[in-house]
Amino acid sequence: MISEKKDIRALSKDELRSFFESIGDKAFRGTQVYDWLWNKGIHSFDDMTNLSKETRAHLSENFVINHIKVDHIQKSNDGTIKNAVKLHDDLVVESVLIPTKSRTTACVSSQVGCSLDCRFCATAKLKRMRNLNPDEIYDQVVAIDKESRLYHNKPLSNIVFMGMGEPLMNYKNVLESIEKITSEEGLGMSPKRITVSTSGVPKMIKKLADDEVKFHLAVSLHSAIQETREQIMPFAKAFTLTDLRDALEYWYSKTNRKITYEYIVWKDINDKWADIEALVTFCKYVPCKVNIIEYNPIDDGQFQQASSSIIEDYIQALEHNRIPVTVRRSRGKDIDAACGQLANKQ
Ligand code: SAH
């Protein structure tokens, strides 16, 4: 059931303080409530034990706490954990915990479904239902952090916005969630440990630069040839490589921070020398590194990973041009938790 009452977590600390003043109470009660909501992460007004019974009742008459609920957990053989997360309106998104020797990374969703139409991505088939609000994103991180402590005995070290959705199409809420994640009142994580991955929305990349964000930017490039990119990512007709290049140059001039390009090599799509050359040329525009990611097949079988010898050609060409390149192995494939496989199958 969707409640008509306002979610109390949409209020800032100042707004909470004003609320208490408006009902003839002390402003500091607002600070106490804020602390319960964000530092202690409680799910119910009844848990706010330093407030009187009447105050708690008054709050629950006026507000709700729309906390996410981890509905279902799947564990992969490689230690990856996937959460199906139920939202207050019963929609479901997924988030993933990816442990390695040196770090544990949360992969979080920013939208229910996705606004874009990448033909190789399972989430794209879901269409976008709605944007997640800042606390729904924040809650995913908190849930994964708890699991990281529980199953891997260490707190979460990194966050990537590579789950469902296009983060830059939910710009304001994504930035607000990062604000909370990095603030001392929230999780106090360094923005250097956060990466926002975009399919490449030029205007919003420029806005990130203007807003002087401190996190890392990754761009899902997949092809540096306009025509090819349009075929696999049809929205690229509107968001062209020329505009993308321009936005990335602007980003670098303002932030001085390297971009990561995510790149999948597919058979018969981008496995020719011309594709490699175009990538090398594109990589010279702005300091960057390339992350070659393994393709995780989605059901329709239209796309196939290219042979390892072609991937080796890519690596050699990039290295020859002093462009750092890494190859990312898939994690959590057996539970459909790998990149591009998030589609609420469970
Ligand atoms: N919309 C954002 C973030 C979500 S996708 C973006 O496009 O960057 C996260 C990453 O997974 C992107 O690099 C995307 O291109 C990649 N991806 C999508 N489908 C995939 C698949 N089937 N196999 C491997 N990676 C995939």
mmCIF file of C-alpha atoms and ligand atoms in Angstrom:
data_model
loop_
_atom_site.group_PDB
_atom_site.id
_atom_site.type_symbol
_atom_site.label_atom_id
_atom_site.label_comp_id
_atom_site.label_asym_id
_atom_site.label_seq_id
_atom_site.Cartn_x
_atom_site.Cartn_y
_atom_site.Cartn_z
ATOM 1 C CA MET A 1 0.000 0.000 0.000
ATOM 2 C CA ILE A 2 1.332 3.416 -0.901
ATOM 3 C CA SER A 3 0.960 5.853 1.941
ATOM 4 C CA GLU A 4 -0.182 9.426 1.342
ATOM 5 C CA LYS A 5 2.013 10.591 4.195
ATOM 6 C CA LYS A 6 5.299 12.230 3.448
ATOM 7 C CA ASP A 7 8.529 10.274 3.851
ATOM 8 C CA ILE A 8 10.254 11.930 6.795
ATOM 9 C CA ARG A 9 13.653 11.221 5.256
ATOM 10 C CA ALA A 10 12.938 13.676 2.461
ATOM 11 C CA LEU A 11 13.331 16.439 5.087
ATOM 12 C CA SER A 12 16.683 18.061 5.697
ATOM 13 C CA LYS A 13 17.948 18.561 9.214
ATOM 14 C CA ASP A 14 16.877 22.222 9.124
ATOM 15 C CA GLU A 15 13.414 21.258 7.914
ATOM 16 C CA LEU A 16 13.071 18.771 10.748
ATOM 17 C CA ARG A 17 14.139 21.415 13.249
ATOM 18 C CA SER A 18 11.570 23.846 11.831
ATOM 19 C CA PHE A 19 8.889 21.160 11.974
ATOM 20 C CA PHE A 20 9.404 20.730 15.705
ATOM 21 C CA GLU A 21 9.376 24.480 16.246
ATOM 22 C CA SER A 22 6.151 24.714 14.273
ATOM 23 C CA ILE A 23 4.457 22.306 16.684
ATOM 24 C CA GLY A 24 5.709 24.231 19.715
ATOM 25 C CA ASP A 25 8.510 21.814 20.543
ATOM 26 C CA LYS A 26 12.269 22.383 20.719
ATOM 27 C CA ALA A 27 14.283 22.574 17.498
ATOM 28 C CA PHE A 28 16.879 20.148 18.856
ATOM 29 C CA ARG A 29 14.293 17.372 18.637
ATOM 30 C CA GLY A 30 14.752 17.724 14.886
ATOM 31 C CA THR A 31 18.447 17.018 15.303
ATOM 32 C CA GLN A 32 17.657 13.983 17.436
ATOM 33 C CA VAL A 33 15.268 12.622 14.820
ATOM 34 C CA TYR A 34 17.793 13.270 12.067
ATOM 35 C CA ASP A 35 20.368 11.319 14.045
ATOM 36 C CA TRP A 36 17.984 8.379 14.458
ATOM 37 C CA LEU A 37 17.186 8.372 10.764
ATOM 38 C CA TRP A 38 20.652 8.768 9.344
ATOM 39 C CA ASN A 39 23.270 7.782 11.945
ATOM 40 C CA LYS A 40 21.365 4.979 13.557
ATOM 41 C CA GLY A 41 19.362 3.977 10.499
ATOM 42 C CA ILE A 42 16.214 3.019 12.425
ATOM 43 C CA HIS A 43 13.103 1.863 10.550
ATOM 44 C CA SER A 44 10.363 2.823 13.004
ATOM 45 C CA PHE A 45 9.349 5.880 15.029
ATOM 46 C CA ASP A 46 8.921 3.581 18.046
ATOM 47 C CA ASP A 47 12.671 3.047 18.100
ATOM 48 C CA MET A 48 13.310 6.756 18.745
ATOM 49 C CA THR A 49 13.601 6.103 22.440
ATOM 50 C CA ASN A 50 14.719 9.568 23.534
ATOM 51 C CA LEU A 51 11.412 11.058 22.304
ATOM 52 C CA SER A 52 8.230 10.982 24.344
ATOM 53 C CA LYS A 53 5.465 8.579 23.392
ATOM 54 C CA GLU A 54 3.306 11.532 22.302
ATOM 55 C CA THR A 55 6.011 12.910 20.059
ATOM 56 C CA ARG A 56 6.531 9.526 18.425
ATOM 57 C CA ALA A 57 2.789 9.174 17.884
ATOM 58 C CA HIS A 58 2.647 12.674 16.401
ATOM 59 C CA LEU A 59 5.436 11.801 13.984
ATOM 60 C CA SER A 60 3.777 8.614 12.827
ATOM 61 C CA GLU A 61 0.492 10.473 12.287
ATOM 62 C CA ASN A 62 2.272 12.864 9.943
ATOM 63 C CA PHE A 63 5.066 10.889 8.317
ATOM 64 C CA VAL A 64 6.236 7.499 7.183
ATOM 65 C CA ILE A 65 9.738 6.038 6.988
ATOM 66 C CA ASN A 66 9.886 4.449 3.552
ATOM 67 C CA HIS A 67 12.743 2.113 4.180
ATOM 68 C CA ILE A 68 13.815 -0.360 1.534
ATOM 69 C CA LYS A 69 13.449 -4.014 2.361
ATOM 70 C CA VAL A 70 15.984 -6.596 1.239
ATOM 71 C CA ASP A 71 13.507 -9.139 0.004
ATOM 72 C CA HIS A 72 15.733 -11.865 -1.237
ATOM 73 C CA ILE A 73 19.460 -12.586 -1.134
ATOM 74 C CA GLN A 74 21.317 -14.777 -3.625
ATOM 75 C CA LYS A 75 24.905 -15.873 -3.079
ATOM 76 C CA SER A 76 27.251 -16.762 -5.903
ATOM 77 C CA ASN A 77 29.984 -19.407 -5.772
ATOM 78 C CA ASP A 78 32.544 -16.591 -6.050
ATOM 79 C CA GLY A 79 31.288 -14.721 -2.973
ATOM 80 C CA THR A 80 29.211 -12.171 -4.891
ATOM 81 C CA ILE A 81 25.880 -11.432 -3.244
ATOM 82 C CA LYS A 82 22.816 -10.057 -5.014
ATOM 83 C CA ASN A 83 20.009 -8.342 -3.141
ATOM 84 C CA ALA A 84 16.524 -7.980 -4.519
ATOM 85 C CA VAL A 85 15.395 -4.774 -2.880
ATOM 86 C CA LYS A 86 11.720 -4.021 -2.430
ATOM 87 C CA LEU A 87 10.695 -0.377 -2.432
ATOM 88 C CA HIS A 88 7.738 1.117 -0.572
ATOM 89 C CA ASP A 89 5.569 0.916 -3.701
ATOM 90 C CA ASP A 90 6.442 -2.756 -4.197
ATOM 91 C CA LEU A 91 8.751 -2.143 -7.137
ATOM 92 C CA VAL A 92 12.005 -4.067 -7.020
ATOM 93 C CA VAL A 93 15.589 -3.135 -7.866
ATOM 94 C CA GLU A 94 18.775 -5.099 -7.433
ATOM 95 C CA SER A 95 22.110 -4.338 -5.835
ATOM 96 C CA VAL A 96 25.249 -6.417 -5.681
ATOM 97 C CA LEU A 97 28.166 -6.926 -3.288
ATOM 98 C CA ILE A 98 31.383 -7.847 -5.066
ATOM 99 C CA PRO A 99 34.224 -8.982 -2.814
ATOM 100 C CA THR A 100 37.839 -9.231 -3.969
ATOM 101 C CA LYS A 101 41.033 -9.720 -1.946
ATOM 102 C CA SER A 102 41.678 -6.017 -1.624
ATOM 103 C CA ARG A 103 38.201 -4.475 -1.601
ATOM 104 C CA THR A 104 34.488 -5.020 -1.287
ATOM 105 C CA THR A 105 32.418 -3.092 -3.760
ATOM 106 C CA ALA A 106 28.723 -2.264 -3.768
ATOM 107 C CA CYS A 107 27.082 -2.008 -7.154
ATOM 108 C CA VAL A 108 23.897 0.024 -6.716
ATOM 109 C CA SER A 109 20.881 0.866 -8.829
ATOM 110 C CA SER A 110 19.756 4.411 -9.569
ATOM 111 C CA GLN A 111 16.460 3.799 -11.400
ATOM 112 C CA VAL A 112 13.773 1.138 -11.505
ATOM 113 C CA GLY A 113 14.435 -0.187 -15.001
ATOM 114 C CA CYS A 114 16.344 2.119 -17.327
ATOM 115 C CA SER A 115 15.565 5.057 -19.604
ATOM 116 C CA LEU A 116 18.089 3.946 -22.198
ATOM 117 C CA ASP A 117 18.021 1.216 -24.768
ATOM 118 C CA CYS A 118 21.412 -0.523 -24.879
ATOM 119 C CA ARG A 119 20.632 -3.604 -26.905
ATOM 120 C CA PHE A 120 23.000 -5.872 -24.972
ATOM 121 C CA CYS A 121 21.711 -5.030 -21.494
ATOM 122 C CA ALA A 122 19.007 -6.960 -19.616
ATOM 123 C CA THR A 123 17.940 -3.920 -17.596
ATOM 124 C CA ALA A 124 17.138 -1.980 -20.786
ATOM 125 C CA LYS A 125 14.384 -4.472 -21.534
ATOM 126 C CA LEU A 126 12.550 -3.418 -18.373
ATOM 127 C CA LYS A 127 11.973 0.210 -19.393
ATOM 128 C CA ARG A 128 12.152 2.907 -16.800
ATOM 129 C CA MET A 129 9.424 2.817 -14.155
ATOM 130 C CA ARG A 130 10.735 5.605 -11.958
ATOM 131 C CA ASN A 131 13.803 7.222 -10.483
ATOM 132 C CA LEU A 132 15.034 6.075 -7.100
ATOM 133 C CA ASN A 133 15.015 8.754 -4.447
ATOM 134 C CA PRO A 134 18.216 9.568 -2.538
ATOM 135 C CA ASP A 135 17.434 7.465 0.504
ATOM 136 C CA GLU A 136 16.521 4.429 -1.606
ATOM 137 C CA ILE A 137 20.013 4.607 -3.086
ATOM 138 C CA TYR A 138 21.574 5.272 0.300
ATOM 139 C CA ASP A 139 19.720 2.326 1.866
ATOM 140 C CA GLN A 140 21.108 -0.054 -0.754
ATOM 141 C CA VAL A 141 24.619 0.974 0.278
ATOM 142 C CA VAL A 142 23.846 0.547 3.978
ATOM 143 C CA ALA A 143 22.389 -2.925 3.336
ATOM 144 C CA ILE A 144 25.439 -3.999 1.343
ATOM 145 C CA ASP A 145 27.785 -2.574 3.967
ATOM 146 C CA LYS A 146 26.050 -4.710 6.614
ATOM 147 C CA GLU A 147 26.397 -7.801 4.437
ATOM 148 C CA SER A 148 30.038 -7.033 3.780
ATOM 149 C CA ARG A 149 30.697 -6.917 7.536
ATOM 150 C CA LEU A 150 28.640 -10.029 8.141
ATOM 151 C CA TYR A 151 29.929 -12.277 5.361
ATOM 152 C CA HIS A 152 33.386 -10.854 4.694
ATOM 153 C CA ASN A 153 34.317 -9.326 8.051
ATOM 154 C CA LYS A 154 35.108 -5.935 6.576
ATOM 155 C CA PRO A 155 33.220 -2.784 5.780
ATOM 156 C CA LEU A 156 32.376 -1.790 2.271
ATOM 157 C CA SER A 157 35.324 -0.083 0.582
ATOM 158 C CA ASN A 158 33.966 1.073 -2.794
ATOM 159 C CA ILE A 159 30.729 1.939 -4.534
ATOM 160 C CA VAL A 160 29.947 1.814 -8.237
ATOM 161 C CA PHE A 161 26.755 3.168 -9.776
ATOM 162 C CA MET A 162 26.605 0.327 -12.269
ATOM 163 C CA GLY A 163 23.396 -1.379 -11.227
ATOM 164 C CA MET A 164 20.050 -0.749 -12.849
ATOM 165 C CA GLY A 165 19.442 2.591 -14.482
ATOM 166 C CA GLU A 166 21.289 5.538 -15.934
ATOM 167 C CA PRO A 167 22.592 7.595 -13.000
ATOM 168 C CA LEU A 168 22.859 10.817 -14.996
ATOM 169 C CA MET A 169 19.174 10.586 -15.915
ATOM 170 C CA ASN A 170 18.468 10.750 -12.181
ATOM 171 C CA TYR A 171 21.073 13.400 -11.589
ATOM 172 C CA LYS A 172 19.757 15.243 -8.558
ATOM 173 C CA ASN A 173 18.888 12.168 -6.505
ATOM 174 C CA VAL A 174 22.144 10.395 -7.319
ATOM 175 C CA LEU A 175 24.137 13.436 -6.219
ATOM 176 C CA GLU A 176 22.081 13.778 -3.065
ATOM 177 C CA SER A 177 22.653 10.131 -2.214
ATOM 178 C CA ILE A 178 26.405 10.571 -2.683
ATOM 179 C CA GLU A 179 26.249 13.645 -0.478
ATOM 180 C CA LYS A 180 24.741 11.479 2.281
ATOM 181 C CA ILE A 181 27.121 8.565 1.665
ATOM 182 C CA THR A 182 30.146 10.840 1.947
ATOM 183 C CA SER A 183 28.953 13.095 4.774
ATOM 184 C CA GLU A 184 30.077 12.447 8.326
ATOM 185 C CA GLU A 185 26.444 12.191 9.367
ATOM 186 C CA GLY A 186 25.955 9.440 6.808
ATOM 187 C CA LEU A 187 28.632 6.848 6.067
ATOM 188 C CA GLY A 188 31.625 9.178 5.878
ATOM 189 C CA MET A 189 33.015 7.433 2.799
ATOM 190 C CA SER A 190 35.543 9.171 0.606
ATOM 191 C CA PRO A 191 34.171 10.239 -2.802
ATOM 192 C CA LYS A 192 37.395 8.857 -4.272
ATOM 193 C CA ARG A 193 35.960 5.417 -3.592
ATOM 194 C CA ILE A 194 32.832 6.086 -5.607
ATOM 195 C CA THR A 195 32.459 5.685 -9.381
ATOM 196 C CA VAL A 196 29.439 6.828 -11.344
ATOM 197 C CA SER A 197 29.095 5.008 -14.630
ATOM 198 C CA THR A 198 27.192 6.620 -17.471
ATOM 199 C CA SER A 199 26.319 5.513 -20.931
ATOM 200 C CA GLY A 200 27.432 9.017 -21.899
ATOM 201 C CA VAL A 201 25.011 11.917 -21.490
ATOM 202 C CA PRO A 202 27.136 14.885 -22.619
ATOM 203 C CA LYS A 203 25.113 17.682 -21.020
ATOM 204 C CA MET A 204 25.080 15.953 -17.653
ATOM 205 C CA ILE A 205 28.808 15.165 -17.776
ATOM 206 C CA LYS A 206 29.394 18.907 -18.183
ATOM 207 C CA LYS A 207 27.082 19.576 -15.283
ATOM 208 C CA LEU A 208 29.070 17.158 -13.099
ATOM 209 C CA ALA A 209 32.188 19.131 -13.930
ATOM 210 C CA ASP A 210 30.459 22.432 -13.136
ATOM 211 C CA ASP A 211 29.188 21.005 -9.863
ATOM 212 C CA GLU A 212 32.793 20.086 -8.998
ATOM 213 C CA VAL A 213 31.981 16.558 -7.961
ATOM 214 C CA LYS A 214 34.800 14.603 -6.373
ATOM 215 C CA PHE A 215 33.916 11.063 -7.420
ATOM 216 C CA HIS A 216 35.168 9.150 -10.446
ATOM 217 C CA LEU A 217 33.488 8.986 -13.805
ATOM 218 C CA ALA A 218 33.232 5.927 -16.017
ATOM 219 C CA VAL A 219 31.735 5.991 -19.500
ATOM 220 C CA SER A 220 30.307 2.929 -21.215
ATOM 221 C CA LEU A 221 31.862 3.528 -24.603
ATOM 222 C CA HIS A 222 31.763 0.121 -26.330
ATOM 223 C CA SER A 223 32.537 1.669 -29.683
ATOM 224 C CA ALA A 224 34.370 4.787 -30.809
ATOM 225 C CA ILE A 225 32.702 4.667 -34.217
ATOM 226 C CA GLN A 226 29.479 6.675 -34.332
ATOM 227 C CA GLU A 227 27.632 4.318 -36.667
ATOM 228 C CA THR A 228 28.479 1.200 -34.665
ATOM 229 C CA ARG A 229 27.668 2.842 -31.366
ATOM 230 C CA GLU A 230 24.251 3.887 -32.652
ATOM 231 C CA GLN A 231 23.481 0.306 -33.570
ATOM 232 C CA ILE A 232 24.197 -1.092 -30.142
ATOM 233 C CA MET A 233 23.162 1.952 -28.097
ATOM 234 C CA PRO A 234 20.429 3.670 -30.142
ATOM 235 C CA PHE A 235 20.235 6.747 -27.879
ATOM 236 C CA ALA A 236 23.732 7.565 -29.179
ATOM 237 C CA LYS A 237 22.009 9.122 -32.208
ATOM 238 C CA ALA A 238 21.061 11.979 -29.915
ATOM 239 C CA PHE A 239 24.145 11.797 -27.680
ATOM 240 C CA THR A 240 26.843 11.669 -30.348
ATOM 241 C CA LEU A 241 30.488 10.772 -29.899
ATOM 242 C CA THR A 242 31.416 14.308 -30.951
ATOM 243 C CA ASP A 243 29.343 15.784 -28.129
ATOM 244 C CA LEU A 244 30.626 13.120 -25.756
ATOM 245 C CA ARG A 245 34.216 13.986 -26.600
ATOM 246 C CA ASP A 246 33.480 17.661 -26.066
ATOM 247 C CA ALA A 247 31.884 16.959 -22.662
ATOM 248 C CA LEU A 248 34.769 14.735 -21.570
ATOM 249 C CA GLU A 249 37.330 17.347 -22.548
ATOM 250 C CA TYR A 250 35.354 19.834 -20.482
ATOM 251 C CA TRP A 251 35.222 17.381 -17.553
ATOM 252 C CA TYR A 252 38.982 16.903 -17.647
ATOM 253 C CA SER A 253 39.732 20.604 -17.954
ATOM 254 C CA LYS A 254 37.675 21.253 -14.813
ATOM 255 C CA THR A 255 38.480 18.198 -12.671
ATOM 256 C CA ASN A 256 41.863 16.971 -13.842
ATOM 257 C CA ARG A 257 40.556 13.454 -13.287
ATOM 258 C CA LYS A 258 41.008 10.591 -15.725
ATOM 259 C CA ILE A 259 37.989 8.930 -17.264
ATOM 260 C CA THR A 260 37.492 5.173 -17.336
ATOM 261 C CA TYR A 261 36.027 3.794 -20.544
ATOM 262 C CA GLU A 262 34.114 0.562 -20.225
ATOM 263 C CA TYR A 263 34.346 -1.490 -23.340
ATOM 264 C CA ILE A 264 32.984 -4.881 -24.394
ATOM 265 C CA VAL A 265 34.345 -6.576 -27.507
ATOM 266 C CA TRP A 266 31.700 -8.479 -29.479
ATOM 267 C CA LYS A 267 32.041 -10.807 -32.403
ATOM 268 C CA ASP A 268 31.149 -9.114 -35.727
ATOM 269 C CA ILE A 269 30.318 -5.821 -34.026
ATOM 270 C CA ASN A 270 33.535 -4.187 -32.892
ATOM 271 C CA ASP A 271 36.193 -6.837 -33.537
ATOM 272 C CA LYS A 272 37.985 -5.260 -36.519
ATOM 273 C CA TRP A 273 41.180 -3.224 -36.745
ATOM 274 C CA ALA A 274 39.144 -0.146 -37.568
ATOM 275 C CA ASP A 275 37.374 -0.516 -34.205
ATOM 276 C CA ILE A 276 40.678 -0.785 -32.359
ATOM 277 C CA GLU A 277 42.116 2.209 -34.193
ATOM 278 C CA ALA A 278 39.026 4.298 -33.488
ATOM 279 C CA LEU A 279 39.263 3.454 -29.787
ATOM 280 C CA VAL A 280 42.958 4.342 -29.634
ATOM 281 C CA THR A 281 42.230 7.675 -31.335
ATOM 282 C CA PHE A 282 39.328 8.423 -28.976
ATOM 283 C CA CYS A 283 41.499 7.592 -25.969
ATOM 284 C CA LYS A 284 43.990 10.254 -26.951
ATOM 285 C CA TYR A 285 41.492 13.097 -26.555
ATOM 286 C CA VAL A 286 41.356 12.975 -22.765
ATOM 287 C CA PRO A 287 43.564 11.155 -20.210
ATOM 288 C CA CYS A 288 41.835 7.882 -19.557
ATOM 289 C CA LYS A 289 42.078 4.189 -18.916
ATOM 290 C CA VAL A 290 40.168 1.407 -20.586
ATOM 291 C CA ASN A 291 38.378 -1.348 -18.743
ATOM 292 C CA ILE A 292 37.597 -4.214 -21.072
ATOM 293 C CA ILE A 293 34.632 -6.036 -19.595
ATOM 294 C CA GLU A 294 33.580 -9.551 -20.236
ATOM 295 C CA TYR A 295 30.222 -9.824 -21.969
ATOM 296 C CA ASN A 296 27.542 -11.473 -19.872
ATOM 297 C CA PRO A 297 25.083 -13.031 -22.259
ATOM 298 C CA ILE A 298 21.474 -12.069 -21.806
ATOM 299 C CA ASP A 299 18.799 -14.396 -22.997
ATOM 300 C CA ASP A 300 18.297 -13.525 -26.645
ATOM 301 C CA GLY A 301 21.792 -14.572 -27.736
ATOM 302 C CA GLN A 302 22.195 -11.794 -30.345
ATOM 303 C CA PHE A 303 25.510 -10.663 -28.941
ATOM 304 C CA GLN A 304 28.565 -12.840 -28.508
ATOM 305 C CA GLN A 305 31.854 -12.092 -26.858
ATOM 306 C CA ALA A 306 34.717 -11.796 -29.361
ATOM 307 C CA SER A 307 37.591 -14.280 -29.304
ATOM 308 C CA SER A 308 40.398 -13.808 -26.814
ATOM 309 C CA SER A 309 42.889 -13.158 -29.621
ATOM 310 C CA ILE A 310 40.938 -10.034 -30.668
ATOM 311 C CA ILE A 311 40.829 -8.882 -27.067
ATOM 312 C CA GLU A 312 44.579 -9.425 -26.956
ATOM 313 C CA ASP A 313 44.906 -7.204 -30.070
ATOM 314 C CA TYR A 314 42.953 -4.476 -28.306
ATOM 315 C CA ILE A 315 45.184 -4.745 -25.239
ATOM 316 C CA GLN A 316 48.386 -4.624 -27.272
ATOM 317 C CA ALA A 317 47.262 -1.645 -29.328
ATOM 318 C CA LEU A 318 46.243 0.292 -26.236
ATOM 319 C CA GLU A 319 49.430 -0.566 -24.356
ATOM 320 C CA HIS A 320 51.515 0.322 -27.382
ATOM 321 C CA ASN A 321 49.920 3.773 -27.198
ATOM 322 C CA ARG A 322 50.526 3.978 -23.424
ATOM 323 C CA ILE A 323 46.848 3.841 -22.602
ATOM 324 C CA PRO A 324 46.299 1.888 -19.374
ATOM 325 C CA VAL A 325 44.033 -1.087 -19.893
ATOM 326 C CA THR A 326 42.577 -3.662 -17.542
ATOM 327 C CA VAL A 327 40.374 -6.635 -18.210
ATOM 328 C CA ARG A 328 37.500 -7.161 -15.810
ATOM 329 C CA ARG A 329 36.336 -10.658 -15.235
ATOM 330 C CA SER A 330 32.655 -11.171 -14.550
ATOM 331 C CA ARG A 331 31.503 -11.833 -11.051
ATOM 332 C CA GLY A 332 28.313 -13.450 -9.876
ATOM 333 C CA LYS A 333 27.317 -14.739 -13.314
ATOM 334 C CA ASP A 334 25.725 -17.884 -11.864
ATOM 335 C CA ILE A 335 23.140 -15.745 -10.055
ATOM 336 C CA ASP A 336 22.612 -13.188 -12.865
ATOM 337 C CA ALA A 337 24.369 -10.552 -10.775
ATOM 338 C CA ALA A 338 27.002 -9.575 -13.323
ATOM 339 C CA CYS A 339 27.032 -6.306 -15.300
ATOM 340 C CA GLY A 340 24.011 -5.939 -17.521
ATOM 341 C CA GLN A 341 22.231 -8.974 -16.100
ATOM 342 C CA LEU A 342 20.116 -7.187 -13.513
ATOM 343 C CA ALA A 343 16.526 -7.707 -14.558
ATOM 344 C CA ASN A 344 14.590 -8.875 -11.504
ATOM 345 C CA LYS A 345 14.533 -12.419 -12.770
ATOM 346 C CA GLN A 346 14.203 -13.912 -9.351
HETATM 347 N N1 SAH B 1 23.700 3.119 -17.304
HETATM 348 C C1 SAH B 1 25.015 3.109 -16.790
HETATM 349 C C2 SAH B 1 25.225 2.196 -15.595
HETATM 350 C C3 SAH B 1 24.598 0.818 -15.637
HETATM 351 S S1 SAH B 1 25.304 -0.399 -16.707
HETATM 352 C C4 SAH B 1 26.004 2.809 -17.885
HETATM 353 O O1 SAH B 1 25.593 2.513 -18.981
HETATM 354 O O2 SAH B 1 27.192 2.928 -17.658
HETATM 355 C C5 SAH B 1 26.836 -0.816 -16.011
HETATM 356 C C6 SAH B 1 27.836 -1.374 -17.014
HETATM 357 O O3 SAH B 1 27.445 -2.680 -17.469
HETATM 358 C C7 SAH B 1 27.947 -0.530 -18.269
HETATM 359 O O4 SAH B 1 29.293 -0.374 -18.622
HETATM 360 C C8 SAH B 1 27.224 -1.366 -19.303
HETATM 361 O O5 SAH B 1 27.616 -1.059 -20.598
HETATM 362 C C9 SAH B 1 27.609 -2.756 -18.872
HETATM 363 N N2 SAH B 1 26.754 -3.802 -19.398
HETATM 364 C C10 SAH B 1 25.476 -3.728 -19.783
HETATM 365 N N3 SAH B 1 25.037 -4.918 -20.230
HETATM 366 C C11 SAH B 1 26.081 -5.765 -20.119
HETATM 367 C C12 SAH B 1 26.256 -7.159 -20.387
HETATM 368 N N4 SAH B 1 25.259 -7.899 -20.845
HETATM 369 N N5 SAH B 1 27.467 -7.703 -20.140
HETATM 370 C C13 SAH B 1 28.461 -6.969 -19.627
HETATM 371 N N6 SAH B 1 28.361 -5.677 -19.342
HETATM 372 C C14 SAH B 1 27.177 -5.067 -19.582
#
